[in-house]
Amino acid sequence: MKNGRANFGTKLGIILASAGSAVGLGNIWRFPYETGNYGGAAFIFIYLGCVLLLGLPIMIAEFVIGRKSRANTAGAYQILAPGTHWRWVGRMGVLAGFLILSFYSVVAGWTLEYVIEALGNGFAGKTPADYVQSFQTFSSNPWKPIIWLVLFLLGTHFIIVRGVEKGIEKSSKVMMPMLFVLIIVLVICSVSLPGASKGIEFLLKPDFSKVNGDVFLGAMGQAFFSLSLGMGCLCTYASYFSKDVNLTRTAFSVGIIDTFIAILAGFIIFPAAFSVGIQPDAGPSLIFITLPNVFQQAFSGAPWLAYIFSVLFYLLLALAALTSTISMHEVVTAYLHEEFKLSRRKAAWMVTSGCIILGVLCSLSLGVGKHITLFGLGLFDLLDFFTAKILLPLGGMLISVFVGWYLDKQIVWNQITNKGTLKVHTYKIIIFILKFIAPIAIGLVFLNELKLF
Ligand code: PHE
C-alpha cells in the first residue's frame, strides 16, 4: 500500500489488468467494423502506424503521469502541475470515460443477449438472412437491450466496489488467456470456410487509392480507443503500479497483445463475412450477424461443437468487455472518490446511475428514437464519434505535450528508467515522438478534418 491506496499484486497481474482494459469490444467489435467501413487492408496499415508511432509512446506517457502522481487522472495534474490549467486534461478524460462507458455498455449488453441465445441453441438451423433479421429486431426493441445494459453496468459496479486487486486483477488473470485460445480456434475455423480467401485478401491487399483524411482520423481514433488511451485510463491504472515495474516493457506488452487480438478478430470476421455474402461495411452489427454463421458452418458436422463454441465465445466477449468497462468506471469513480471526498461506494453509484441513464438513451437511439439526430448522427453514433475521434486523440495530444514539454525531464527519466536502474534504448525516440511527432501528427489529422487545408 502506498499513501493508503491499493496496489496491483504481481507484474503479470499488472500486464493482464492493463491488457484487460485495452482488449475488449474495441478489438473484437469496433476494429472489424471500422476496418470494413474504411475499406480493409490500407486502414489496417495506417492503424498499425498509429499504434506504433502514437499509441505506445503516449501509453508510456500516461504510465509516467500515473505512477509519479499516484492519483486519479484529474488529481494527477493537480499534483504534477499545481495551479495550472493542465487539470482540464484530466477532467476531459473523466468526461470521455463516462461517455464511452455509456454507449459501450449498450454493446456489452448485446453480448449478454447473445450468450443467452447461444445457451438456448438459438443459432441452430438459421440462414444468414435470419441472423441479420434477428439482430435488427433485437437491437431496435425498446426493452430487451436496456435490461441487458443495466445488468452489465451493475456487474461492473459490483466489481468496482470490491476494489482494485480483488476485482480487477483476479478476473483478468483467468479471462484473458481463455479468450486468446478461443480466438485462435475461431480464426482457424473462419479461414477454412468456403470462399474465405476473398476476406483474407480484403485484410491483406491494401488499396491506397481510397485513403483520405477520414481514414486517418478513423485509424487514429481506433488506435486510441482500442489501447484505452487519451482519457487517463492507463494513467489511473499506473497509479497502482509498484516502483519496479518497467513502464516501457509493460506498454509494449499491452500494445502487442491488443493489436494481435484486433488483427485476429479481423481474421475471424472477414473471411466469414465474405464466405456468407455479408457486406464488410455492415457497421456495428457486423460481428453479431457474421459470427453465428461461423459457428454453424464450420461445425456443421458436429452441432454440439457449434453449441459449445458459440456459448464460450459470447461469454468470453462479455467478459472482455467487462474488464474494459471496469477500467472506464474506475477512472470516473477514482476521480469522484478522491477529488470530492465521496466514499468509493457512493462515487461508484453516481457513475453507474449516470451511465444507465445515458446508456438507455443511446440504446433507444438505435430503435424507437432513430429519427432524433444531431449532425446527422443518433446519440449512440454521436458519442462514439465524439469520444473516439475527438476527445481521445485530443487528450493524447495534450498528454504527449505535457510529458514531452512541461514535466520536469528528471521526473520523466526517473520513471521510464526506474531511476537509472533500467537501460531503455528507446528513451530518446520516445521523448522525440512525445515532443514533436505525436502532437504534430494528431494536429494535422484534426486540421485536415476541419478542412483547413
Ligand atoms: N480499449 C477498450 C476496448 O478496446 C475500450 C476502452 C476505451 C477502455 C477507453 C477504456 C478506455 O474495448
Coordinates of C-alpha atoms and ligand atoms in Angstrom, one line a residue:
M1 CA 0.0 0.0 0.0
K2 CA 1.2 3.5 -0.9
N3 CA -0.4 6.6 0.5
G4 CA -3.2 4.3 1.7
R5 CA -4.0 3.4 -1.9
A6 CA -4.2 -0.1 -3.1
N7 CA -1.6 -1.6 -5.5
F8 CA -1.8 -4.3 -8.1
G9 CA -0.2 -7.5 -6.7
T10 CA 2.1 -9.0 -9.3
K11 CA 3.8 -7.9 -12.5
L12 CA 1.8 -10.4 -14.6
G13 CA -1.3 -9.1 -12.9
I14 CA -0.3 -5.6 -14.0
I15 CA 0.1 -6.5 -17.6
L16 CA -3.1 -8.6 -17.6
A17 CA -5.1 -5.9 -15.9
S18 CA -3.9 -3.2 -18.4
A19 CA -4.3 -5.6 -21.3
G20 CA -7.8 -6.4 -19.9
S21 CA -8.6 -2.7 -20.1
A22 CA -7.3 -2.5 -23.7
V23 CA -8.7 -5.7 -25.0
G24 CA -12.4 -5.6 -25.3
L25 CA -15.2 -4.7 -27.7
G26 CA -12.8 -2.2 -29.3
N27 CA -10.8 -5.1 -30.7
I28 CA -13.5 -7.6 -31.5
W29 CA -16.5 -5.4 -32.3
R30 CA -15.2 -1.9 -33.3
F31 CA -11.9 -2.8 -35.1
P32 CA -13.6 -5.1 -37.7
Y33 CA -16.4 -2.7 -38.4
E34 CA -14.2 0.3 -38.8
T35 CA -11.9 -1.8 -41.0
G36 CA -14.9 -2.7 -43.0
N37 CA -16.1 0.9 -43.2
Y38 CA -12.7 2.2 -44.3
G39 CA -12.0 -0.4 -46.9
G40 CA -9.8 -3.1 -45.4
A41 CA -6.0 -3.5 -45.6
A42 CA -5.0 0.1 -46.2
F43 CA -6.9 1.1 -43.0
I44 CA -5.1 -1.7 -41.0
F45 CA -1.8 -0.5 -42.3
I46 CA -2.4 3.1 -41.1
Y47 CA -3.8 1.7 -37.9
L48 CA -0.6 -0.2 -37.2
G49 CA 1.4 3.0 -37.8
C50 CA -0.8 4.9 -35.3
V51 CA -0.3 2.2 -32.7
L52 CA 3.5 2.2 -33.1
L53 CA 4.0 5.9 -33.5
L54 CA 1.3 7.4 -31.3
G55 CA -0.1 4.7 -29.2
L56 CA 3.0 3.2 -27.5
P57 CA 4.7 6.5 -26.6
I58 CA 1.5 8.0 -25.3
M59 CA 0.8 4.9 -23.3
I60 CA 4.3 5.3 -21.7
A61 CA 3.5 9.0 -21.1
E62 CA 0.2 8.0 -19.3
F63 CA 2.1 5.5 -17.2
V64 CA 4.7 8.2 -16.2
I65 CA 1.9 10.6 -15.1
G66 CA 0.0 7.9 -13.2
R67 CA 2.9 6.3 -11.3
K68 CA 4.6 9.5 -10.4
S69 CA 1.4 11.2 -9.1
R70 CA -0.3 8.1 -7.6
A71 CA -3.6 9.8 -8.1
N72 CA -6.7 9.7 -10.2
T73 CA -6.3 11.3 -13.6
A74 CA -7.5 14.8 -12.7
G75 CA -5.7 14.8 -9.4
A76 CA -2.5 13.7 -11.1
Y77 CA -2.3 17.0 -12.9
Q78 CA -3.0 18.9 -9.7
I79 CA 0.0 17.2 -8.1
L80 CA 2.4 17.4 -11.1
A81 CA 1.3 20.9 -12.3
P82 CA -0.4 22.6 -9.4
G83 CA -2.4 25.7 -10.1
T84 CA -2.3 25.3 -13.8
H85 CA -5.0 24.5 -16.4
W86 CA -3.5 21.1 -17.0
R87 CA -6.1 19.6 -14.7
W88 CA -8.6 20.1 -17.6
V89 CA -6.8 17.4 -19.5
G90 CA -7.7 15.1 -16.6
R91 CA -11.2 16.3 -16.4
M92 CA -11.7 15.9 -20.1
G93 CA -10.5 12.3 -19.7
V94 CA -13.1 11.7 -16.9
L95 CA -15.8 13.0 -19.2
A96 CA -14.6 10.8 -22.1
G97 CA -14.6 7.8 -19.7
F98 CA -18.2 8.5 -18.6
L99 CA -19.4 8.9 -22.2
I100 CA -17.7 5.9 -23.6
L101 CA -18.9 3.7 -20.7
S102 CA -22.5 4.8 -21.6
F103 CA -22.5 3.7 -25.2
Y104 CA -20.1 0.8 -24.7
S105 CA -22.4 -0.8 -22.2
V106 CA -25.1 -0.9 -24.8
V107 CA -23.0 -3.2 -27.0
A108 CA -21.7 -5.1 -23.9
G109 CA -25.4 -5.7 -23.1
W110 CA -25.9 -7.2 -26.6
T111 CA -23.2 -9.7 -25.9
L112 CA -25.2 -10.9 -22.9
E113 CA -28.3 -11.4 -25.1
Y114 CA -26.2 -13.5 -27.4
V115 CA -24.8 -15.6 -24.5
I116 CA -28.4 -16.5 -23.7
E117 CA -29.3 -17.0 -27.3
A118 CA -26.3 -19.3 -27.7
L119 CA -27.2 -21.2 -24.5
G120 CA -30.7 -21.8 -25.8
N121 CA -29.2 -23.1 -29.0
G122 CA -30.9 -20.3 -30.8
F123 CA -28.5 -20.0 -33.7
A124 CA -29.0 -23.6 -34.9
G125 CA -30.6 -24.1 -38.3
K126 CA -30.8 -20.5 -39.4
T127 CA -29.8 -18.8 -42.6
P128 CA -27.5 -15.7 -42.8
A129 CA -30.6 -13.6 -43.6
D130 CA -32.2 -14.8 -40.3
Y131 CA -29.2 -13.6 -38.3
V132 CA -29.5 -10.2 -39.8
Q133 CA -33.2 -10.0 -39.2
S134 CA -32.9 -11.2 -35.6
F135 CA -30.2 -8.7 -34.7
Q136 CA -32.3 -5.9 -36.1
T137 CA -35.4 -7.0 -34.2
F138 CA -33.4 -7.3 -31.0
S139 CA -31.4 -4.1 -31.2
S140 CA -34.4 -1.9 -32.0
N141 CA -36.6 -3.5 -29.3
P142 CA -37.2 -0.8 -26.7
W143 CA -36.8 -3.1 -23.6
K144 CA -34.6 -6.0 -24.1
P145 CA -31.3 -4.2 -24.8
I146 CA -32.0 -1.9 -21.9
I147 CA -32.4 -4.7 -19.4
W148 CA -29.0 -6.2 -20.5
L149 CA -27.4 -2.8 -20.4
V150 CA -28.5 -2.2 -16.8
L151 CA -27.4 -5.7 -15.8
F152 CA -24.0 -5.2 -17.4
L153 CA -23.5 -1.9 -15.6
L154 CA -24.5 -3.4 -12.3
G155 CA -22.0 -6.2 -12.8
T156 CA -19.2 -3.6 -13.5
H157 CA -20.4 -1.7 -10.4
F158 CA -20.0 -4.5 -8.0
I159 CA -16.5 -5.4 -9.2
I160 CA -15.5 -1.7 -8.8
V161 CA -16.9 -1.6 -5.3
R162 CA -14.9 -4.7 -4.3
G163 CA -11.7 -2.8 -5.1
V164 CA -8.7 -2.9 -7.4
E165 CA -6.8 -6.0 -6.6
K166 CA -9.5 -8.5 -5.7
G167 CA -11.8 -7.4 -8.5
I168 CA -9.8 -6.2 -11.5
E169 CA -6.6 -8.3 -11.3
K170 CA -8.1 -11.7 -10.4
S171 CA -10.7 -11.5 -13.1
S172 CA -8.2 -10.5 -15.8
K173 CA -5.8 -13.3 -15.0
V174 CA -8.3 -16.1 -15.9
M175 CA -10.3 -14.5 -18.6
M176 CA -7.6 -13.1 -20.9
P177 CA -5.8 -16.4 -21.6
M178 CA -9.1 -18.2 -22.2
L179 CA -10.2 -15.6 -24.7
F180 CA -7.0 -15.8 -26.6
V181 CA -7.2 -19.6 -27.1
L182 CA -10.8 -19.4 -28.2
I183 CA -9.9 -16.6 -30.7
I184 CA -7.2 -18.7 -32.3
V185 CA -9.6 -21.7 -32.7
L186 CA -12.2 -19.4 -34.4
V187 CA -9.6 -17.9 -36.8
I188 CA -8.8 -21.4 -37.9
C189 CA -12.5 -22.2 -38.4
S190 CA -13.2 -19.0 -40.2
V191 CA -10.3 -19.1 -42.7
S192 CA -11.3 -22.6 -43.7
L193 CA -14.8 -21.7 -44.7
P194 CA -15.6 -21.9 -48.4
G195 CA -14.9 -18.6 -50.2
A196 CA -12.9 -17.3 -47.2
S197 CA -10.0 -16.3 -49.4
K198 CA -11.7 -13.1 -50.5
G199 CA -11.9 -12.0 -46.9
I200 CA -8.2 -12.7 -46.4
E201 CA -7.5 -10.7 -49.5
F202 CA -9.6 -7.8 -48.1
L203 CA -7.4 -7.8 -45.0
L204 CA -4.0 -8.1 -46.7
K205 CA -4.2 -6.4 -50.0
P206 CA -4.1 -2.6 -49.4
D207 CA -5.8 -0.3 -51.9
F208 CA -4.3 3.1 -51.1
S209 CA -6.2 4.9 -53.8
K210 CA -9.2 5.1 -51.4
V211 CA -7.3 6.6 -48.5
N212 CA -8.3 10.1 -47.5
G213 CA -8.2 12.2 -44.3
D214 CA -11.2 10.4 -42.8
V215 CA -9.3 7.1 -43.0
F216 CA -6.5 8.6 -41.0
L217 CA -8.9 10.0 -38.4
G218 CA -10.7 6.7 -38.2
A219 CA -7.4 4.7 -37.8
M220 CA -6.1 7.2 -35.2
G221 CA -9.3 7.2 -33.2
Q222 CA -9.5 3.4 -33.3
A223 CA -5.9 3.2 -32.0
F224 CA -6.7 5.4 -29.0
F225 CA -10.0 3.6 -28.4
S226 CA -8.5 0.2 -28.6
L227 CA -5.5 0.9 -26.4
S228 CA -7.7 2.7 -23.8
L229 CA -5.6 5.9 -24.4
G230 CA -6.1 9.6 -24.2
M231 CA -8.5 9.6 -21.2
G232 CA -6.3 8.7 -18.3
C233 CA -7.4 5.1 -18.0
L234 CA -4.0 3.6 -18.1
C235 CA -2.8 6.6 -16.1
T236 CA -5.2 5.6 -13.4
Y237 CA -4.1 2.0 -13.6
A238 CA -0.4 3.1 -13.4
S239 CA -1.1 4.9 -10.2
Y240 CA -1.5 1.4 -8.7
F241 CA 1.8 0.1 -10.2
S242 CA 4.7 -0.6 -7.9
K243 CA 8.1 1.2 -8.2
D244 CA 9.9 -1.6 -10.0
V245 CA 7.5 -2.0 -12.9
N246 CA 9.2 -1.5 -16.3
L247 CA 6.9 1.0 -17.9
T248 CA 8.3 0.7 -21.4
R249 CA 8.1 -3.0 -21.4
T250 CA 4.6 -3.1 -20.0
A251 CA 3.5 -0.7 -22.7
F252 CA 5.0 -2.9 -25.4
S253 CA 3.3 -6.0 -24.0
V254 CA -0.1 -4.4 -23.8
G255 CA 0.3 -2.8 -27.2
I256 CA 1.3 -6.2 -28.8
I257 CA -1.5 -8.2 -27.1
D258 CA -4.1 -5.6 -28.0
T259 CA -3.0 -5.3 -31.7
F260 CA -2.7 -9.0 -32.1
I261 CA -6.2 -9.7 -30.8
A262 CA -7.7 -7.0 -33.1
I263 CA -5.9 -8.4 -36.2
L264 CA -7.1 -11.9 -35.2
A265 CA -10.6 -10.6 -34.8
G266 CA -10.3 -9.3 -38.4
F267 CA -9.3 -12.8 -39.5
I268 CA -12.4 -14.3 -37.8
I269 CA -14.9 -11.8 -39.2
F270 CA -13.9 -11.0 -42.8
P271 CA -13.3 -14.5 -44.1
A272 CA -16.6 -15.5 -42.6
A273 CA -18.5 -12.4 -43.9
F274 CA -17.2 -12.9 -47.4
S275 CA -18.0 -16.5 -47.2
V276 CA -21.7 -16.0 -46.5
G277 CA -22.1 -12.8 -48.5
I278 CA -22.4 -10.2 -45.7
Q279 CA -21.1 -6.7 -46.7
P280 CA -17.9 -5.8 -44.8
D281 CA -19.3 -2.3 -44.1
A282 CA -22.4 -3.6 -42.3
G283 CA -21.4 -1.3 -39.3
P284 CA -21.8 -2.0 -35.6
S285 CA -23.9 -5.2 -36.3
L286 CA -21.1 -6.8 -38.2
I287 CA -19.9 -9.3 -35.6
F288 CA -23.4 -10.1 -34.4
I289 CA -24.5 -11.2 -37.8
T290 CA -21.4 -12.9 -39.1
L291 CA -20.3 -14.9 -36.1
P292 CA -23.3 -17.1 -35.7
N293 CA -22.6 -18.3 -39.3
V294 CA -19.1 -19.2 -38.4
F295 CA -20.2 -21.5 -35.7
Q296 CA -23.0 -23.1 -37.7
Q297 CA -21.0 -23.6 -40.9
A298 CA -17.6 -24.5 -39.5
F299 CA -19.1 -27.2 -37.3
S300 CA -22.0 -28.3 -39.4
G301 CA -20.9 -31.9 -38.9
A302 CA -20.7 -31.6 -35.1
P303 CA -23.6 -29.4 -33.8
W304 CA -22.5 -29.9 -30.2
L305 CA -19.2 -28.2 -31.0
A306 CA -21.0 -25.3 -32.6
Y307 CA -23.0 -25.1 -29.4
I308 CA -20.1 -25.1 -27.1
F309 CA -18.0 -22.6 -29.1
S310 CA -20.8 -20.1 -29.5
V311 CA -21.6 -20.1 -25.8
L312 CA -18.0 -19.8 -24.9
F313 CA -17.3 -17.1 -27.4
Y314 CA -20.1 -14.8 -26.4
L315 CA -19.3 -15.4 -22.8
L316 CA -15.7 -14.5 -23.2
L317 CA -16.6 -11.5 -25.3
A318 CA -18.8 -10.3 -22.5
L319 CA -16.0 -10.8 -20.0
A320 CA -13.5 -9.0 -22.2
A321 CA -16.0 -6.1 -22.3
L322 CA -16.3 -6.3 -18.6
T323 CA -12.6 -5.9 -18.0
S324 CA -12.8 -2.8 -20.2
T325 CA -15.9 -1.3 -18.6
I326 CA -14.3 -1.8 -15.2
S327 CA -11.3 0.3 -16.3
M328 CA -13.6 3.2 -17.5
H329 CA -15.7 3.0 -14.4
E330 CA -12.6 3.1 -12.3
V331 CA -11.4 6.4 -13.9
V332 CA -14.6 8.2 -13.1
T333 CA -15.1 6.6 -9.7
A334 CA -11.5 7.3 -8.5
Y335 CA -12.0 10.9 -9.6
L336 CA -15.2 11.4 -7.7
H337 CA -13.9 9.5 -4.7
E338 CA -10.5 11.3 -4.4
E339 CA -11.5 14.8 -5.6
F340 CA -14.8 15.2 -3.9
K341 CA -14.1 13.1 -0.9
L342 CA -17.1 10.8 -1.6
S343 CA -17.0 7.3 -0.3
R344 CA -16.0 4.8 -3.1
R345 CA -19.4 3.2 -2.9
K346 CA -21.2 6.5 -3.3
A347 CA -18.9 7.6 -6.1
A348 CA -19.5 4.3 -7.9
W349 CA -23.3 4.6 -7.6
M350 CA -23.2 8.0 -9.1
V351 CA -21.2 6.8 -12.1
T352 CA -23.4 3.7 -12.5
S353 CA -26.7 5.6 -12.4
G354 CA -25.5 8.3 -14.7
C355 CA -24.3 5.7 -17.2
I356 CA -27.6 3.8 -17.0
I357 CA -29.5 7.0 -17.9
L358 CA -27.2 8.0 -20.8
G359 CA -26.9 4.3 -21.9
V360 CA -30.7 3.9 -22.1
L361 CA -30.9 7.0 -24.4
C362 CA -28.1 5.6 -26.6
S363 CA -29.9 2.3 -26.8
L364 CA -33.1 3.9 -27.8
S365 CA -31.4 6.0 -30.4
L366 CA -30.9 2.8 -32.4
G367 CA -34.5 1.9 -32.3
V368 CA -37.6 3.9 -31.4
G369 CA -35.5 7.2 -31.3
K370 CA -33.8 6.6 -34.7
H371 CA -35.2 9.8 -36.1
I372 CA -33.7 12.1 -33.4
T373 CA -30.3 13.1 -34.8
L374 CA -27.6 15.8 -34.4
F375 CA -25.2 16.5 -37.2
G376 CA -26.9 13.5 -38.9
L377 CA -26.0 11.1 -36.2
G378 CA -28.1 9.4 -33.5
L379 CA -26.9 9.6 -29.9
F380 CA -25.1 6.3 -30.0
D381 CA -23.1 7.2 -33.1
L382 CA -22.6 10.7 -31.9
L383 CA -21.0 9.6 -28.6
D384 CA -18.8 7.1 -30.4
F385 CA -17.6 9.7 -32.9
F386 CA -17.1 12.5 -30.3
T387 CA -15.1 10.3 -27.9
A388 CA -13.0 8.1 -30.2
K389 CA -12.4 10.6 -32.9
I390 CA -12.2 13.9 -30.9
L391 CA -11.8 13.5 -27.2
L392 CA -9.3 10.7 -27.1
P393 CA -6.9 11.9 -29.7
L394 CA -7.1 15.4 -28.3
G395 CA -6.4 14.0 -24.8
G396 CA -3.5 12.0 -26.3
M397 CA -2.1 15.1 -27.9
L398 CA -2.2 17.1 -24.7
I399 CA -0.7 14.2 -22.7
S400 CA 2.2 14.0 -25.1
V401 CA 2.8 17.7 -24.8
F402 CA 2.6 17.5 -21.0
V403 CA 5.2 14.8 -20.7
G404 CA 7.3 15.9 -23.6
W405 CA 7.5 19.6 -22.8
Y406 CA 6.0 20.5 -19.4
L407 CA 7.0 17.8 -17.0
D408 CA 10.5 18.0 -15.5
K409 CA 12.9 15.9 -17.5
Q410 CA 14.4 14.3 -14.4
I411 CA 10.9 13.0 -13.4
V412 CA 10.3 11.5 -16.8
W413 CA 13.7 9.9 -16.9
N414 CA 13.4 8.5 -13.4
Q415 CA 10.0 7.0 -14.2
I416 CA 11.0 5.5 -17.5
T417 CA 14.3 4.1 -16.4
N418 CA 13.3 3.4 -12.8
K419 CA 15.9 5.9 -11.5
G420 CA 18.6 4.7 -13.9
T421 CA 18.3 1.0 -13.0
L422 CA 16.9 0.0 -16.4
K423 CA 18.5 0.5 -19.7
V424 CA 15.8 1.8 -22.0
H425 CA 17.3 2.0 -25.5
T426 CA 14.3 3.7 -27.0
Y427 CA 14.3 6.5 -24.4
K428 CA 15.4 9.3 -26.8
I429 CA 13.0 8.1 -29.5
I430 CA 10.1 8.1 -27.1
I431 CA 10.8 11.7 -26.0
F432 CA 11.3 12.8 -29.5
I433 CA 7.9 11.4 -30.5
L434 CA 6.2 12.9 -27.5
K435 CA 7.7 16.3 -28.1
F436 CA 7.2 16.6 -31.9
I437 CA 5.8 13.7 -33.8
A438 CA 2.7 12.9 -31.8
P439 CA 1.4 16.5 -31.3
I440 CA 2.1 17.4 -34.9
A441 CA 0.6 14.2 -36.4
I442 CA -2.6 14.4 -34.4
G443 CA -2.8 18.2 -35.0
L444 CA -2.5 17.6 -38.8
V445 CA -5.2 15.0 -38.8
F446 CA -7.5 17.4 -36.9
L447 CA -6.8 20.3 -39.2
N448 CA -7.4 18.2 -42.2
E449 CA -10.7 17.1 -40.8
L450 CA -11.7 20.7 -40.2
K451 CA -10.9 21.2 -43.9
L452 CA -8.3 23.8 -43.0
F453 CA -6.0 23.0 -45.8
Ligands
PHE1 N1 -9.9 -0.3 -25.0 C1 -11.2 -0.8 -24.8 C2 -11.6 -1.7 -25.8 O1 -10.9 -1.9 -26.8 C3 -12.2 0.4 -24.6 C4 -11.7 1.5 -23.7 C5 -11.6 2.7 -24.2 C6 -11.5 1.2 -22.4 C7 -11.1 3.8 -23.4 C8 -11.0 2.2 -21.6 C9 -10.9 3.5 -22.1 O2 -12.6 -2.3 -25.8

